[in-house]
Tab-separated table of C-alpha atoms in Angstrom:
chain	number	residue	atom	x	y	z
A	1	UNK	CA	0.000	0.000	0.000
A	2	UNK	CA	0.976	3.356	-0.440
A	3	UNK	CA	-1.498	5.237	1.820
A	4	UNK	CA	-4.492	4.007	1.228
A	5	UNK	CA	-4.081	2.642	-2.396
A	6	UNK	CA	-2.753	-1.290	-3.155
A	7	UNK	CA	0.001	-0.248	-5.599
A	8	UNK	CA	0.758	-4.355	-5.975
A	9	UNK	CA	-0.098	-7.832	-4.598
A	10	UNK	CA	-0.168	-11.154	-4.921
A	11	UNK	CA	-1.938	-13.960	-3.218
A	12	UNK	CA	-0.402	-17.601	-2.140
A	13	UNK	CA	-2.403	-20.607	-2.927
A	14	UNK	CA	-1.220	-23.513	-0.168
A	15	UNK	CA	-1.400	-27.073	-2.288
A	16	UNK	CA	0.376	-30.463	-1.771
A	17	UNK	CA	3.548	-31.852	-1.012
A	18	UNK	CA	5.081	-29.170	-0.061
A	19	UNK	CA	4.140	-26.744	-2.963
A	20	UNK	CA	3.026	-23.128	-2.876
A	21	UNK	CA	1.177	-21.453	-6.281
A	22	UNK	CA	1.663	-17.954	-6.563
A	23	UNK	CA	-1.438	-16.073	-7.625
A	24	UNK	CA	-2.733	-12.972	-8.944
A	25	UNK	CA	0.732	-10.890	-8.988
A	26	UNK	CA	0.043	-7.743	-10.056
A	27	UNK	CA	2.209	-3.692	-9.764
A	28	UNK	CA	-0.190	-0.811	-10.372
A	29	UNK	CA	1.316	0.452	-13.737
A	30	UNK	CA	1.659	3.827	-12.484
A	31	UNK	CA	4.241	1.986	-10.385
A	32	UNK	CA	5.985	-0.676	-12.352
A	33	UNK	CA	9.495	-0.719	-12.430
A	34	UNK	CA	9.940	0.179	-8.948
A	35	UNK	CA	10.532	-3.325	-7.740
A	36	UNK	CA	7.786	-3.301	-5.803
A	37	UNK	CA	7.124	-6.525	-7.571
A	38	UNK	CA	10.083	-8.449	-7.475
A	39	UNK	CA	10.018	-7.224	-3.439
A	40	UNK	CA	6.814	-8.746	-2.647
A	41	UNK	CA	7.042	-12.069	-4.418
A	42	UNK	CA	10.808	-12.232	-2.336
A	43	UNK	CA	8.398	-11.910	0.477
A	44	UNK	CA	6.054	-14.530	-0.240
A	45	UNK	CA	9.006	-16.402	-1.126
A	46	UNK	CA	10.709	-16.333	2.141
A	47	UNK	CA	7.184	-16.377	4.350
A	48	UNK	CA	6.689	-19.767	2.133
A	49	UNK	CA	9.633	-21.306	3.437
A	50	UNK	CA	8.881	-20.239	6.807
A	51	UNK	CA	5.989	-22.034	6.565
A	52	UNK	CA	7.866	-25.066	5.527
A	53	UNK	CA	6.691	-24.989	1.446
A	54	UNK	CA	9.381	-26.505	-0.175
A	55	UNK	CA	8.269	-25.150	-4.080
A	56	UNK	CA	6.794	-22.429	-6.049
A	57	UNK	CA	4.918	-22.691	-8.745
A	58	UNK	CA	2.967	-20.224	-11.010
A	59	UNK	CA	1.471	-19.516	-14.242
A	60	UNK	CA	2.799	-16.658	-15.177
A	61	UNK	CA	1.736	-14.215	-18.234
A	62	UNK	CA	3.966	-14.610	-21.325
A	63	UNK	CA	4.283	-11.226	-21.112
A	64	UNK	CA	6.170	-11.243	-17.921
A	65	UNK	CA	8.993	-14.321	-18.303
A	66	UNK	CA	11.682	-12.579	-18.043
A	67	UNK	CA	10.812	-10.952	-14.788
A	68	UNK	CA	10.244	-14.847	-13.304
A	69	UNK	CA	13.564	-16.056	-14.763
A	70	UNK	CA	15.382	-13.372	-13.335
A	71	UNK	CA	14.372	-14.455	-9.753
A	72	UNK	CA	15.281	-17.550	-10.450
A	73	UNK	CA	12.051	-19.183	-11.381
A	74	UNK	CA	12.505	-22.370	-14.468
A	75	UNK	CA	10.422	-22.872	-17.197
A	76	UNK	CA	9.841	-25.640	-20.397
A	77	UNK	CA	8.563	-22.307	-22.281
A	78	UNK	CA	5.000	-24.068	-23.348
A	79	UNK	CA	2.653	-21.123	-24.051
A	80	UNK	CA	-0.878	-22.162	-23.109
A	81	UNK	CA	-3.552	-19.697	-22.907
A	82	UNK	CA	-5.217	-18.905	-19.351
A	83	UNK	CA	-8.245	-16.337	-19.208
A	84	UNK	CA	-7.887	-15.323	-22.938
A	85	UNK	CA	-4.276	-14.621	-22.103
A	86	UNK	CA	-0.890	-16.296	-22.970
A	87	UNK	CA	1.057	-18.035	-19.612
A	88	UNK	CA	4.148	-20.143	-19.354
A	89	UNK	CA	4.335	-22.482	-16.413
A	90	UNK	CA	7.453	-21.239	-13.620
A	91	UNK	CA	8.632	-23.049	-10.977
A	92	UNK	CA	11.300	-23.018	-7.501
A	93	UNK	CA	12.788	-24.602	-5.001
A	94	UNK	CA	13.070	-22.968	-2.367
């Protein structure tokens, strides 16, 4: 938040085995390039482990891979569509 207005956010979907799926990331685009982004999903990446998740996984927008494999996050680069939109499949141990 920045006041009162959610400049970005994500959400963290608890699954099996150990696995996390990151959710819904989003960066107001007033406010993108900040690294507001890449400082909340270290965040979630660091409360997952605290919580004993041992993986990450999310489908992230096309759009955005390069932002996921610079944090680290692995892909097989299969485009599928999700919601109308094109998403790769990311994933990491964490």
């Amino acid at each position: 938040f920045d006041g009162e207005k959610l400049v970005a956010s994500l959400i963290l979907h608890p699954m099996e085995d150990g696995i996390v799926q990151m959710r819904q990331v989003c960066t107001h685009p007033d406010r993108q390039g900040e690294g507001l982004g890449k400082m909340l999903v270290e965040a979630a990446e660091q409360l997952a482990k605290e919580e004993g998740f041992r993986q990450m996984v999310l489908h992230g927008r096309q759009t955005a891979a390069g932002f996921y494999r610079k944090l680290g996050y692995l892909t097989d680069d299969v485009v599928f569509t999700e919601l109308g939109i094109p998403h790769i499949s990311f994933s990491k141990l964490l």
